[in-house]
Amino acid sequence: MSQPMLRFVKSVKAVVNPWDHSVLSSREFLARISANKVTKTNPKCVYDIKVDWNSAPHLEIEFIDNTKLAIDPKGISDVRQIMTQIKNKAIDIEEVYSEKGIDLPPI
């Protein structure tokens, strides 16, 4: 995950099924955001990752403006698709904050 992008994220919730190979992108996403280099950029970000063999895998990203992005990782073959969705939302937030004169969290 791009380090500056994480500054817009308040929390990441994920439900994963370790035996479901159709959601490799979500596992790659979780590996990337769990990297020490990335987590240091936003120590306030809360990670809630659950392993559940009976639930459908999903991701929920909550942003600093309290909006949420729900992602169904089934059918997403490339982690960059997940990253792009988060990046686009981060750009939207940055534009709104800039227009309103609201300070962004530091990088």
PDB file of N, CA and C in Angstrom:
ATOM      1  N   MET A   1       0.859  -1.181   0.000  1.00  0.00           N
ATOM      2  CA  MET A   1       0.000   0.000   0.000  1.00  0.00           C
ATOM      3  C   MET A   1       0.888   1.220   0.000  1.00  0.00           C
ATOM      4  N   SER A   2       0.505   2.187  -0.796  1.00  0.00           N
ATOM      5  CA  SER A   2       1.218   3.444  -0.803  1.00  0.00           C
ATOM      6  C   SER A   2       1.142   4.041   0.596  1.00  0.00           C
ATOM      7  N   GLN A   3       2.272   4.419   1.127  1.00  0.00           N
ATOM      8  CA  GLN A   3       2.301   4.930   2.491  1.00  0.00           C
ATOM      9  C   GLN A   3       1.422   6.155   2.685  1.00  0.00           C
ATOM     10  N   PRO A   4       1.464   7.170   1.787  1.00  0.00           N
ATOM     11  CA  PRO A   4       0.595   8.325   1.989  1.00  0.00           C
ATOM     12  C   PRO A   4      -0.887   7.962   1.958  1.00  0.00           C
ATOM     13  N   MET A   5      -1.264   6.940   1.200  1.00  0.00           N
ATOM     14  CA  MET A   5      -2.658   6.538   1.106  1.00  0.00           C
ATOM     15  C   MET A   5      -3.181   6.059   2.459  1.00  0.00           C
ATOM     16  N   LEU A   6      -2.352   5.424   3.244  1.00  0.00           N
ATOM     17  CA  LEU A   6      -2.789   4.887   4.531  1.00  0.00           C
ATOM     18  C   LEU A   6      -3.165   5.995   5.508  1.00  0.00           C
ATOM     19  N   ARG A   7      -2.673   7.193   5.301  1.00  0.00           N
ATOM     20  CA  ARG A   7      -3.007   8.266   6.234  1.00  0.00           C
ATOM     21  C   ARG A   7      -4.492   8.619   6.193  1.00  0.00           C
ATOM     22  N   PHE A   8      -5.194   8.211   5.158  1.00  0.00           N
ATOM     23  CA  PHE A   8      -6.623   8.469   5.031  1.00  0.00           C
ATOM     24  C   PHE A   8      -7.471   7.351   5.637  1.00  0.00           C
ATOM     25  N   VAL A   9      -6.836   6.271   6.064  1.00  0.00           N
ATOM     26  CA  VAL A   9      -7.550   5.084   6.550  1.00  0.00           C
ATOM     27  C   VAL A   9      -7.587   5.078   8.075  1.00  0.00           C
ATOM     28  N   LYS A  10      -8.806   4.936   8.609  1.00  0.00           N
ATOM     29  CA  LYS A  10      -8.988   4.861  10.051  1.00  0.00           C
ATOM     30  C   LYS A  10      -8.931   3.407  10.534  1.00  0.00           C
ATOM     31  N   SER A  11      -9.563   2.509   9.757  1.00  0.00           N
ATOM     32  CA  SER A  11      -9.554   1.106  10.167  1.00  0.00           C
ATOM     33  C   SER A  11      -9.721   0.192   8.959  1.00  0.00           C
ATOM     34  N   VAL A  12      -9.246  -1.024   9.144  1.00  0.00           N
ATOM     35  CA  VAL A  12      -9.367  -2.066   8.130  1.00  0.00           C
ATOM     36  C   VAL A  12      -9.964  -3.292   8.817  1.00  0.00           C
ATOM     37  N   LYS A  13     -11.098  -3.725   8.328  1.00  0.00           N
ATOM     38  CA  LYS A  13     -11.723  -4.953   8.833  1.00  0.00           C
ATOM     39  C   LYS A  13     -11.716  -5.958   7.697  1.00  0.00           C
ATOM     40  N   ALA A  14     -11.366  -7.175   8.035  1.00  0.00           N
ATOM     41  CA  ALA A  14     -11.310  -8.209   7.005  1.00  0.00           C
ATOM     42  C   ALA A  14     -11.756  -9.540   7.587  1.00  0.00           C
ATOM     43  N   VAL A  15     -12.488 -10.272   6.772  1.00  0.00           N
ATOM     44  CA  VAL A  15     -12.818 -11.659   7.073  1.00  0.00           C
ATOM     45  C   VAL A  15     -12.219 -12.468   5.938  1.00  0.00           C
ATOM     46  N   VAL A  16     -11.385 -13.421   6.310  1.00  0.00           N
ATOM     47  CA  VAL A  16     -10.728 -14.249   5.295  1.00  0.00           C
ATOM     48  C   VAL A  16     -10.957 -15.727   5.588  1.00  0.00           C
ATOM     49  N   ASN A  17     -10.985 -16.486   4.527  1.00  0.00           N
ATOM     50  CA  ASN A  17     -11.086 -17.932   4.608  1.00  0.00           C
ATOM     51  C   ASN A  17      -9.783 -18.473   4.020  1.00  0.00           C
ATOM     52  N   PRO A  18      -8.939 -19.081   4.833  1.00  0.00           N
ATOM     53  CA  PRO A  18      -7.626 -19.498   4.336  1.00  0.00           C
ATOM     54  C   PRO A  18      -7.680 -20.562   3.252  1.00  0.00           C
ATOM     55  N   TRP A  19      -8.805 -21.227   3.095  1.00  0.00           N
ATOM     56  CA  TRP A  19      -8.908 -22.294   2.104  1.00  0.00           C
ATOM     57  C   TRP A  19      -9.554 -21.835   0.799  1.00  0.00           C
ATOM     58  N   ASP A  20      -9.989 -20.600   0.757  1.00  0.00           N
ATOM     59  CA  ASP A  20     -10.658 -20.071  -0.425  1.00  0.00           C
ATOM     60  C   ASP A  20      -9.623 -19.400  -1.327  1.00  0.00           C
ATOM     61  N   HIS A  21      -9.255 -20.066  -2.408  1.00  0.00           N
ATOM     62  CA  HIS A  21      -8.213 -19.544  -3.294  1.00  0.00           C
ATOM     63  C   HIS A  21      -8.727 -18.453  -4.226  1.00  0.00           C
ATOM     64  N   SER A  22     -10.014 -18.190  -4.206  1.00  0.00           N
ATOM     65  CA  SER A  22     -10.555 -17.155  -5.081  1.00  0.00           C
ATOM     66  C   SER A  22     -10.330 -15.750  -4.514  1.00  0.00           C
ATOM     67  N   VAL A  23      -9.787 -15.659  -3.321  1.00  0.00           N
ATOM     68  CA  VAL A  23      -9.577 -14.352  -2.694  1.00  0.00           C
ATOM     69  C   VAL A  23      -8.098 -14.082  -2.409  1.00  0.00           C
ATOM     70  N   LEU A  24      -7.256 -14.522  -3.291  1.00  0.00           N
ATOM     71  CA  LEU A  24      -5.824 -14.288  -3.113  1.00  0.00           C
ATOM     72  C   LEU A  24      -5.498 -12.801  -3.045  1.00  0.00           C
ATOM     73  N   SER A  25      -6.258 -11.985  -3.760  1.00  0.00           N
ATOM     74  CA  SER A  25      -6.003 -10.542  -3.761  1.00  0.00           C
ATOM     75  C   SER A  25      -6.193  -9.941  -2.364  1.00  0.00           C
ATOM     76  N   SER A  26      -7.192 -10.420  -1.635  1.00  0.00           N
ATOM     77  CA  SER A  26      -7.407  -9.870  -0.289  1.00  0.00           C
ATOM     78  C   SER A  26      -6.290 -10.290   0.652  1.00  0.00           C
ATOM     79  N   ARG A  27      -5.793 -11.498   0.485  1.00  0.00           N
ATOM     80  CA  ARG A  27      -4.667 -11.929   1.328  1.00  0.00           C
ATOM     81  C   ARG A  27      -3.412 -11.133   1.004  1.00  0.00           C
ATOM     82  N   GLU A  28      -3.200 -10.844  -0.270  1.00  0.00           N
ATOM     83  CA  GLU A  28      -2.055 -10.013  -0.667  1.00  0.00           C
ATOM     84  C   GLU A  28      -2.214  -8.594  -0.112  1.00  0.00           C
ATOM     85  N   PHE A  29      -3.430  -8.068  -0.160  1.00  0.00           N
ATOM     86  CA  PHE A  29      -3.704  -6.747   0.399  1.00  0.00           C
ATOM     87  C   PHE A  29      -3.375  -6.721   1.891  1.00  0.00           C
ATOM     88  N   LEU A  30      -3.835  -7.722   2.618  1.00  0.00           N
ATOM     89  CA  LEU A  30      -3.568  -7.774   4.054  1.00  0.00           C
ATOM     90  C   LEU A  30      -2.077  -7.901   4.344  1.00  0.00           C
ATOM     91  N   ALA A  31      -1.373  -8.644   3.527  1.00  0.00           N
ATOM     92  CA  ALA A  31       0.082  -8.758   3.697  1.00  0.00           C
ATOM     93  C   ALA A  31       0.753  -7.405   3.494  1.00  0.00           C
ATOM     94  N   ARG A  32       0.296  -6.668   2.507  1.00  0.00           N
ATOM     95  CA  ARG A  32       0.894  -5.359   2.229  1.00  0.00           C
ATOM     96  C   ARG A  32       0.623  -4.350   3.332  1.00  0.00           C
ATOM     97  N   ILE A  33      -0.605  -4.300   3.823  1.00  0.00           N
ATOM     98  CA  ILE A  33      -0.906  -3.302   4.859  1.00  0.00           C
ATOM     99  C   ILE A  33      -0.348  -3.700   6.220  1.00  0.00           C
ATOM    100  N   SER A  34       0.028  -4.952   6.370  1.00  0.00           N
ATOM    101  CA  SER A  34       0.602  -5.419   7.626  1.00  0.00           C
ATOM    102  C   SER A  34       2.116  -5.222   7.676  1.00  0.00           C
ATOM    103  N   ALA A  35       2.693  -4.821   6.574  1.00  0.00           N
ATOM    104  CA  ALA A  35       4.139  -4.611   6.536  1.00  0.00           C
ATOM    105  C   ALA A  35       4.526  -3.517   7.526  1.00  0.00           C
ATOM    106  N   ASN A  36       5.588  -3.744   8.247  1.00  0.00           N
ATOM    107  CA  ASN A  36       6.043  -2.812   9.275  1.00  0.00           C
ATOM    108  C   ASN A  36       6.235  -1.405   8.714  1.00  0.00           C
ATOM    109  N   LYS A  37       6.795  -1.311   7.543  1.00  0.00           N
ATOM    110  CA  LYS A  37       7.047  -0.027   6.896  1.00  0.00           C
ATOM    111  C   LYS A  37       5.737   0.740   6.688  1.00  0.00           C
ATOM    112  N   VAL A  38       4.683   0.039   6.383  1.00  0.00           N
ATOM    113  CA  VAL A  38       3.385   0.666   6.124  1.00  0.00           C
ATOM    114  C   VAL A  38       2.686   1.004   7.439  1.00  0.00           C
ATOM    115  N   THR A  39       2.667   0.095   8.381  1.00  0.00           N
ATOM    116  CA  THR A  39       1.941   0.351   9.634  1.00  0.00           C
ATOM    117  C   THR A  39       2.548   1.519  10.410  1.00  0.00           C
ATOM    118  N   LYS A  40       3.821   1.773  10.246  1.00  0.00           N
ATOM    119  CA  LYS A  40       4.456   2.906  10.918  1.00  0.00           C
ATOM    120  C   LYS A  40       3.956   4.245  10.389  1.00  0.00           C
ATOM    121  N   THR A  41       3.419   4.265   9.166  1.00  0.00           N
ATOM    122  CA  THR A  41       2.956   5.526   8.588  1.00  0.00           C
ATOM    123  C   THR A  41       1.636   5.991   9.186  1.00  0.00           C
ATOM    124  N   ASN A  42       0.895   5.079   9.809  1.00  0.00           N
ATOM    125  CA  ASN A  42      -0.359   5.439  10.448  1.00  0.00           C
ATOM    126  C   ASN A  42      -0.587   4.519  11.650  1.00  0.00           C
ATOM    127  N   PRO A  43       0.094   4.818  12.750  1.00  0.00           N
ATOM    128  CA  PRO A  43      -0.035   3.939  13.921  1.00  0.00           C
ATOM    129  C   PRO A  43      -1.431   3.952  14.543  1.00  0.00           C
ATOM    130  N   LYS A  44      -2.266   4.916  14.183  1.00  0.00           N
ATOM    131  CA  LYS A  44      -3.631   4.976  14.723  1.00  0.00           C
ATOM    132  C   LYS A  44      -4.604   4.066  13.979  1.00  0.00           C
ATOM    133  N   CYS A  45      -4.211   3.561  12.823  1.00  0.00           N
ATOM    134  CA  CYS A  45      -5.083   2.684  12.047  1.00  0.00           C
ATOM    135  C   CYS A  45      -5.324   1.383  12.815  1.00  0.00           C
ATOM    136  N   VAL A  46      -6.582   0.998  12.896  1.00  0.00           N
ATOM    137  CA  VAL A  46      -6.969  -0.212  13.626  1.00  0.00           C
ATOM    138  C   VAL A  46      -7.193  -1.335  12.618  1.00  0.00           C
ATOM    139  N   TYR A  47      -6.585  -2.475  12.895  1.00  0.00           N
ATOM    140  CA  TYR A  47      -6.722  -3.644  12.029  1.00  0.00           C
ATOM    141  C   TYR A  47      -7.525  -4.707  12.759  1.00  0.00           C
ATOM    142  N   ASP A  48      -8.581  -5.163  12.116  1.00  0.00           N
ATOM    143  CA  ASP A  48      -9.426  -6.211  12.677  1.00  0.00           C
ATOM    144  C   ASP A  48      -9.535  -7.311  11.615  1.00  0.00           C
ATOM    145  N   ILE A  49      -8.714  -8.330  11.757  1.00  0.00           N
ATOM    146  CA  ILE A  49      -8.648  -9.392  10.760  1.00  0.00           C
ATOM    147  C   ILE A  49      -9.106 -10.693  11.408  1.00  0.00           C
ATOM    148  N   LYS A  50     -10.131 -11.293  10.815  1.00  0.00           N
ATOM    149  CA  LYS A  50     -10.692 -12.531  11.355  1.00  0.00           C
ATOM    150  C   LYS A  50     -10.606 -13.642  10.323  1.00  0.00           C
ATOM    151  N   VAL A  51     -10.283 -14.804  10.802  1.00  0.00           N
ATOM    152  CA  VAL A  51     -10.285 -15.996   9.957  1.00  0.00           C
ATOM    153  C   VAL A  51     -11.580 -16.736  10.247  1.00  0.00           C
ATOM    154  N   ASP A  52     -12.342 -16.981   9.188  1.00  0.00           N
ATOM    155  CA  ASP A  52     -13.633 -17.639   9.352  1.00  0.00           C
ATOM    156  C   ASP A  52     -13.858 -18.579   8.170  1.00  0.00           C
ATOM    157  N   TRP A  53     -13.960 -19.848   8.452  1.00  0.00           N
ATOM    158  CA  TRP A  53     -14.125 -20.856   7.405  1.00  0.00           C
ATOM    159  C   TRP A  53     -15.555 -20.885   6.854  1.00  0.00           C
ATOM    160  N   ASN A  54     -16.496 -20.259   7.564  1.00  0.00           N
ATOM    161  CA  ASN A  54     -17.897 -20.341   7.180  1.00  0.00           C
ATOM    162  C   ASN A  54     -18.476 -19.057   6.584  1.00  0.00           C
ATOM    163  N   SER A  55     -17.763 -17.973   6.651  1.00  0.00           N
ATOM    164  CA  SER A  55     -18.280 -16.700   6.150  1.00  0.00           C
ATOM    165  C   SER A  55     -17.689 -16.355   4.790  1.00  0.00           C
ATOM    166  N   ALA A  56     -18.431 -15.545   4.066  1.00  0.00           N
ATOM    167  CA  ALA A  56     -17.908 -15.039   2.796  1.00  0.00           C
ATOM    168  C   ALA A  56     -16.806 -14.023   3.099  1.00  0.00           C
ATOM    169  N   PRO A  57     -15.695 -14.123   2.399  1.00  0.00           N
ATOM    170  CA  PRO A  57     -14.617 -13.165   2.644  1.00  0.00           C
ATOM    171  C   PRO A  57     -15.043 -11.754   2.233  1.00  0.00           C
ATOM    172  N   HIS A  58     -14.604 -10.778   3.008  1.00  0.00           N
ATOM    173  CA  HIS A  58     -14.870  -9.392   2.649  1.00  0.00           C
ATOM    174  C   HIS A  58     -13.888  -8.454   3.350  1.00  0.00           C
ATOM    175  N   LEU A  59     -13.787  -7.273   2.792  1.00  0.00           N
ATOM    176  CA  LEU A  59     -12.951  -6.218   3.348  1.00  0.00           C
ATOM    177  C   LEU A  59     -13.826  -4.997   3.582  1.00  0.00           C
ATOM    178  N   GLU A  60     -13.548  -4.277   4.655  1.00  0.00           N
ATOM    179  CA  GLU A  60     -14.226  -3.009   4.906  1.00  0.00           C
ATOM    180  C   GLU A  60     -13.172  -2.008   5.366  1.00  0.00           C
ATOM    181  N   ILE A  61     -13.055  -0.933   4.622  1.00  0.00           N
ATOM    182  CA  ILE A  61     -12.083   0.103   4.922  1.00  0.00           C
ATOM    183  C   ILE A  61     -12.850   1.322   5.419  1.00  0.00           C
ATOM    184  N   GLU A  62     -12.516   1.809   6.613  1.00  0.00           N
ATOM    185  CA  GLU A  62     -13.122   3.035   7.128  1.00  0.00           C
ATOM    186  C   GLU A  62     -12.092   4.148   7.012  1.00  0.00           C
ATOM    187  N   PHE A  63     -12.532   5.275   6.510  1.00  0.00           N
ATOM    188  CA  PHE A  63     -11.643   6.396   6.255  1.00  0.00           C
ATOM    189  C   PHE A  63     -11.770   7.463   7.337  1.00  0.00           C
ATOM    190  N   ILE A  64     -10.869   8.437   7.302  1.00  0.00           N
ATOM    191  CA  ILE A  64     -10.830   9.475   8.339  1.00  0.00           C
ATOM    192  C   ILE A  64     -12.074  10.353   8.348  1.00  0.00           C
ATOM    193  N   ASP A  65     -12.824  10.367   7.256  1.00  0.00           N
ATOM    194  CA  ASP A  65     -14.074  11.133   7.212  1.00  0.00           C
ATOM    195  C   ASP A  65     -15.278  10.274   7.622  1.00  0.00           C
ATOM    196  N   ASN A  66     -14.990   9.097   8.159  1.00  0.00           N
ATOM    197  CA  ASN A  66     -15.989   8.138   8.668  1.00  0.00           C
ATOM    198  C   ASN A  66     -16.792   7.435   7.579  1.00  0.00           C
ATOM    199  N   THR A  67     -16.429   7.597   6.327  1.00  0.00           N
ATOM    200  CA  THR A  67     -17.072   6.829   5.267  1.00  0.00           C
ATOM    201  C   THR A  67     -16.427   5.448   5.218  1.00  0.00           C
ATOM    202  N   LYS A  68     -17.168   4.503   4.657  1.00  0.00           N
ATOM    203  CA  LYS A  68     -16.668   3.138   4.576  1.00  0.00           C
ATOM    204  C   LYS A  68     -16.718   2.646   3.141  1.00  0.00           C
ATOM    205  N   LEU A  69     -15.765   1.823   2.818  1.00  0.00           N
ATOM    206  CA  LEU A  69     -15.687   1.195   1.508  1.00  0.00           C
ATOM    207  C   LEU A  69     -15.726  -0.308   1.731  1.00  0.00           C
ATOM    208  N   ALA A  70     -16.790  -0.948   1.271  1.00  0.00           N
ATOM    209  CA  ALA A  70     -16.921  -2.401   1.382  1.00  0.00           C
ATOM    210  C   ALA A  70     -16.437  -3.017   0.077  1.00  0.00           C
ATOM    211  N   ILE A  71     -15.572  -4.004   0.205  1.00  0.00           N
ATOM    212  CA  ILE A  71     -14.993  -4.661  -0.966  1.00  0.00           C
ATOM    213  C   ILE A  71     -15.239  -6.158  -0.870  1.00  0.00           C
ATOM    214  N   ASP A  72     -15.836  -6.700  -1.915  1.00  0.00           N
ATOM    215  CA  ASP A  72     -16.001  -8.143  -2.032  1.00  0.00           C
ATOM    216  C   ASP A  72     -14.823  -8.644  -2.869  1.00  0.00           C
ATOM    217  N   PRO A  73     -13.867  -9.329  -2.253  1.00  0.00           N
ATOM    218  CA  PRO A  73     -12.661  -9.718  -2.983  1.00  0.00           C
ATOM    219  C   PRO A  73     -12.860 -10.851  -3.992  1.00  0.00           C
ATOM    220  N   LYS A  74     -13.988 -11.533  -3.933  1.00  0.00           N
ATOM    221  CA  LYS A  74     -14.215 -12.602  -4.916  1.00  0.00           C
ATOM    222  C   LYS A  74     -14.258 -11.994  -6.304  1.00  0.00           C
ATOM    223  N   GLY A  75     -13.535 -12.575  -7.205  1.00  0.00           N
ATOM    224  CA  GLY A  75     -13.494 -12.073  -8.569  1.00  0.00           C
ATOM    225  C   GLY A  75     -12.450 -11.006  -8.812  1.00  0.00           C
ATOM    226  N   ILE A  76     -11.822 -10.510  -7.757  1.00  0.00           N
ATOM    227  CA  ILE A  76     -10.727  -9.552  -7.931  1.00  0.00           C
ATOM    228  C   ILE A  76      -9.435 -10.349  -7.979  1.00  0.00           C
ATOM    229  N   SER A  77      -8.835 -10.384  -9.144  1.00  0.00           N
ATOM    230  CA  SER A  77      -7.657 -11.227  -9.324  1.00  0.00           C
ATOM    231  C   SER A  77      -6.351 -10.505  -9.035  1.00  0.00           C
ATOM    232  N   ASP A  78      -6.390  -9.192  -8.961  1.00  0.00           N
ATOM    233  CA  ASP A  78      -5.160  -8.424  -8.795  1.00  0.00           C
ATOM    234  C   ASP A  78      -5.331  -7.460  -7.623  1.00  0.00           C
ATOM    235  N   VAL A  79      -4.406  -7.511  -6.692  1.00  0.00           N
ATOM    236  CA  VAL A  79      -4.466  -6.652  -5.512  1.00  0.00           C
ATOM    237  C   VAL A  79      -4.495  -5.176  -5.895  1.00  0.00           C
ATOM    238  N   ARG A  80      -3.966  -4.842  -7.056  1.00  0.00           N
ATOM    239  CA  ARG A  80      -3.964  -3.438  -7.482  1.00  0.00           C
ATOM    240  C   ARG A  80      -5.383  -2.899  -7.662  1.00  0.00           C
ATOM    241  N   GLN A  81      -6.342  -3.771  -7.946  1.00  0.00           N
ATOM    242  CA  GLN A  81      -7.735  -3.331  -8.051  1.00  0.00           C
ATOM    243  C   GLN A  81      -8.256  -2.848  -6.687  1.00  0.00           C
ATOM    244  N   ILE A  82      -7.885  -3.540  -5.648  1.00  0.00           N
ATOM    245  CA  ILE A  82      -8.263  -3.136  -4.288  1.00  0.00           C
ATOM    246  C   ILE A  82      -7.568  -1.827  -3.945  1.00  0.00           C
ATOM    247  N   MET A  83      -6.293  -1.757  -4.227  1.00  0.00           N
ATOM    248  CA  MET A  83      -5.506  -0.563  -3.924  1.00  0.00           C
ATOM    249  C   MET A  83      -6.048   0.656  -4.674  1.00  0.00           C
ATOM    250  N   THR A  84      -6.466   0.458  -5.910  1.00  0.00           N
ATOM    251  CA  THR A  84      -6.996   1.563  -6.709  1.00  0.00           C
ATOM    252  C   THR A  84      -8.290   2.096  -6.109  1.00  0.00           C
ATOM    253  N   GLN A  85      -9.151   1.207  -5.630  1.00  0.00           N
ATOM    254  CA  GLN A  85     -10.395   1.656  -4.997  1.00  0.00           C
ATOM    255  C   GLN A  85     -10.107   2.519  -3.770  1.00  0.00           C
ATOM    256  N   ILE A  86      -9.135   2.096  -2.972  1.00  0.00           N
ATOM    257  CA  ILE A  86      -8.774   2.849  -1.769  1.00  0.00           C
ATOM    258  C   ILE A  86      -8.113   4.173  -2.158  1.00  0.00           C
ATOM    259  N   LYS A  87      -7.242   4.125  -3.143  1.00  0.00           N
ATOM    260  CA  LYS A  87      -6.564   5.342  -3.596  1.00  0.00           C
ATOM    261  C   LYS A  87      -7.576   6.360  -4.118  1.00  0.00           C
ATOM    262  N   ASN A  88      -8.548   5.910  -4.901  1.00  0.00           N
ATOM    263  CA  ASN A  88      -9.564   6.829  -5.436  1.00  0.00           C
ATOM    264  C   ASN A  88     -10.359   7.490  -4.322  1.00  0.00           C
ATOM    265  N   LYS A  89     -10.702   6.724  -3.302  1.00  0.00           N
ATOM    266  CA  LYS A  89     -11.425   7.292  -2.160  1.00  0.00           C
ATOM    267  C   LYS A  89     -10.538   8.280  -1.409  1.00  0.00           C
ATOM    268  N   ALA A  90      -9.261   7.959  -1.259  1.00  0.00           N
ATOM    269  CA  ALA A  90      -8.325   8.862  -0.585  1.00  0.00           C
ATOM    270  C   ALA A  90      -8.194  10.185  -1.347  1.00  0.00           C
ATOM    271  N   ILE A  91      -8.163  10.115  -2.662  1.00  0.00           N
ATOM    272  CA  ILE A  91      -8.098  11.332  -3.490  1.00  0.00           C
ATOM    273  C   ILE A  91      -9.344  12.186  -3.275  1.00  0.00           C
ATOM    274  N   ASP A  92     -10.515  11.533  -3.235  1.00  0.00           N
ATOM    275  CA  ASP A  92     -11.766  12.261  -2.992  1.00  0.00           C
ATOM    276  C   ASP A  92     -11.733  12.976  -1.643  1.00  0.00           C
ATOM    277  N   ILE A  93     -11.266  12.288  -0.621  1.00  0.00           N
ATOM    278  CA  ILE A  93     -11.192  12.880   0.722  1.00  0.00           C
ATOM    279  C   ILE A  93     -10.221  14.049   0.726  1.00  0.00           C
ATOM    280  N   GLU A  94      -9.078  13.869   0.085  1.00  0.00           N
ATOM    281  CA  GLU A  94      -8.073  14.933   0.046  1.00  0.00           C
ATOM    282  C   GLU A  94      -8.640  16.188  -0.626  1.00  0.00           C
ATOM    283  N   GLU A  95      -9.396  16.006  -1.694  1.00  0.00           N
ATOM    284  CA  GLU A  95     -10.002  17.147  -2.392  1.00  0.00           C
ATOM    285  C   GLU A  95     -11.011  17.866  -1.503  1.00  0.00           C
ATOM    286  N   VAL A  96     -11.860  17.113  -0.821  1.00  0.00           N
ATOM    287  CA  VAL A  96     -12.865  17.714   0.062  1.00  0.00           C
ATOM    288  C   VAL A  96     -12.189  18.450   1.213  1.00  0.00           C
ATOM    289  N   TYR A  97     -11.204  17.825   1.832  1.00  0.00           N
ATOM    290  CA  TYR A  97     -10.493  18.462   2.941  1.00  0.00           C
ATOM    291  C   TYR A  97      -9.805  19.731   2.471  1.00  0.00           C
ATOM    292  N   SER A  98      -9.215  19.691   1.287  1.00  0.00           N
ATOM    293  CA  SER A  98      -8.532  20.859   0.735  1.00  0.00           C
ATOM    294  C   SER A  98      -9.518  21.999   0.489  1.00  0.00           C
ATOM    295  N   GLU A  99     -10.671  21.683  -0.096  1.00  0.00           N
ATOM    296  CA  GLU A  99     -11.697  22.691  -0.370  1.00  0.00           C
ATOM    297  C   GLU A  99     -12.214  23.332   0.913  1.00  0.00           C
ATOM    298  N   LYS A 100     -12.324  22.538   1.966  1.00  0.00           N
ATOM    299  CA  LYS A 100     -12.860  23.036   3.242  1.00  0.00           C
ATOM    300  C   LYS A 100     -11.775  23.613   4.154  1.00  0.00           C
ATOM    301  N   GLY A 101     -10.510  23.495   3.749  1.00  0.00           N
ATOM    302  CA  GLY A 101      -9.406  24.015   4.564  1.00  0.00           C
ATOM    303  C   GLY A 101      -9.121  23.173   5.795  1.00  0.00           C
ATOM    304  N   ILE A 102      -9.464  21.902   5.745  1.00  0.00           N
ATOM    305  CA  ILE A 102      -9.229  20.983   6.875  1.00  0.00           C
ATOM    306  C   ILE A 102      -7.839  20.387   6.726  1.00  0.00           C
ATOM    307  N   ASP A 103      -7.085  20.394   7.825  1.00  0.00           N
ATOM    308  CA  ASP A 103      -5.745  19.810   7.812  1.00  0.00           C
ATOM    309  C   ASP A 103      -5.822  18.300   7.702  1.00  0.00           C
ATOM    310  N   LEU A 104      -4.954  17.749   6.871  1.00  0.00           N
ATOM    311  CA  LEU A 104      -4.853  16.295   6.725  1.00  0.00           C
ATOM    312  C   LEU A 104      -3.883  15.756   7.759  1.00  0.00           C
ATOM    313  N   PRO A 105      -4.048  14.486   8.117  1.00  0.00           N
ATOM    314  CA  PRO A 105      -3.063  13.878   9.024  1.00  0.00           C
ATOM    315  C   PRO A 105      -1.681  13.907   8.362  1.00  0.00           C
ATOM    316  N   PRO A 106      -0.625  14.045   9.156  1.00  0.00           N
ATOM    317  CA  PRO A 106       0.718  14.066   8.569  1.00  0.00           C
ATOM    318  C   PRO A 106       1.083  12.728   7.945  1.00  0.00           C
ATOM    319  N   ILE A 107       1.979  12.809   6.989  1.00  0.00           N
ATOM    320  CA  ILE A 107       2.456  11.571   6.331  1.00  0.00           C
ATOM    321  C   ILE A 107       3.513  10.936   7.211  1.00  0.00           C
TER     322      ILE A 107
END
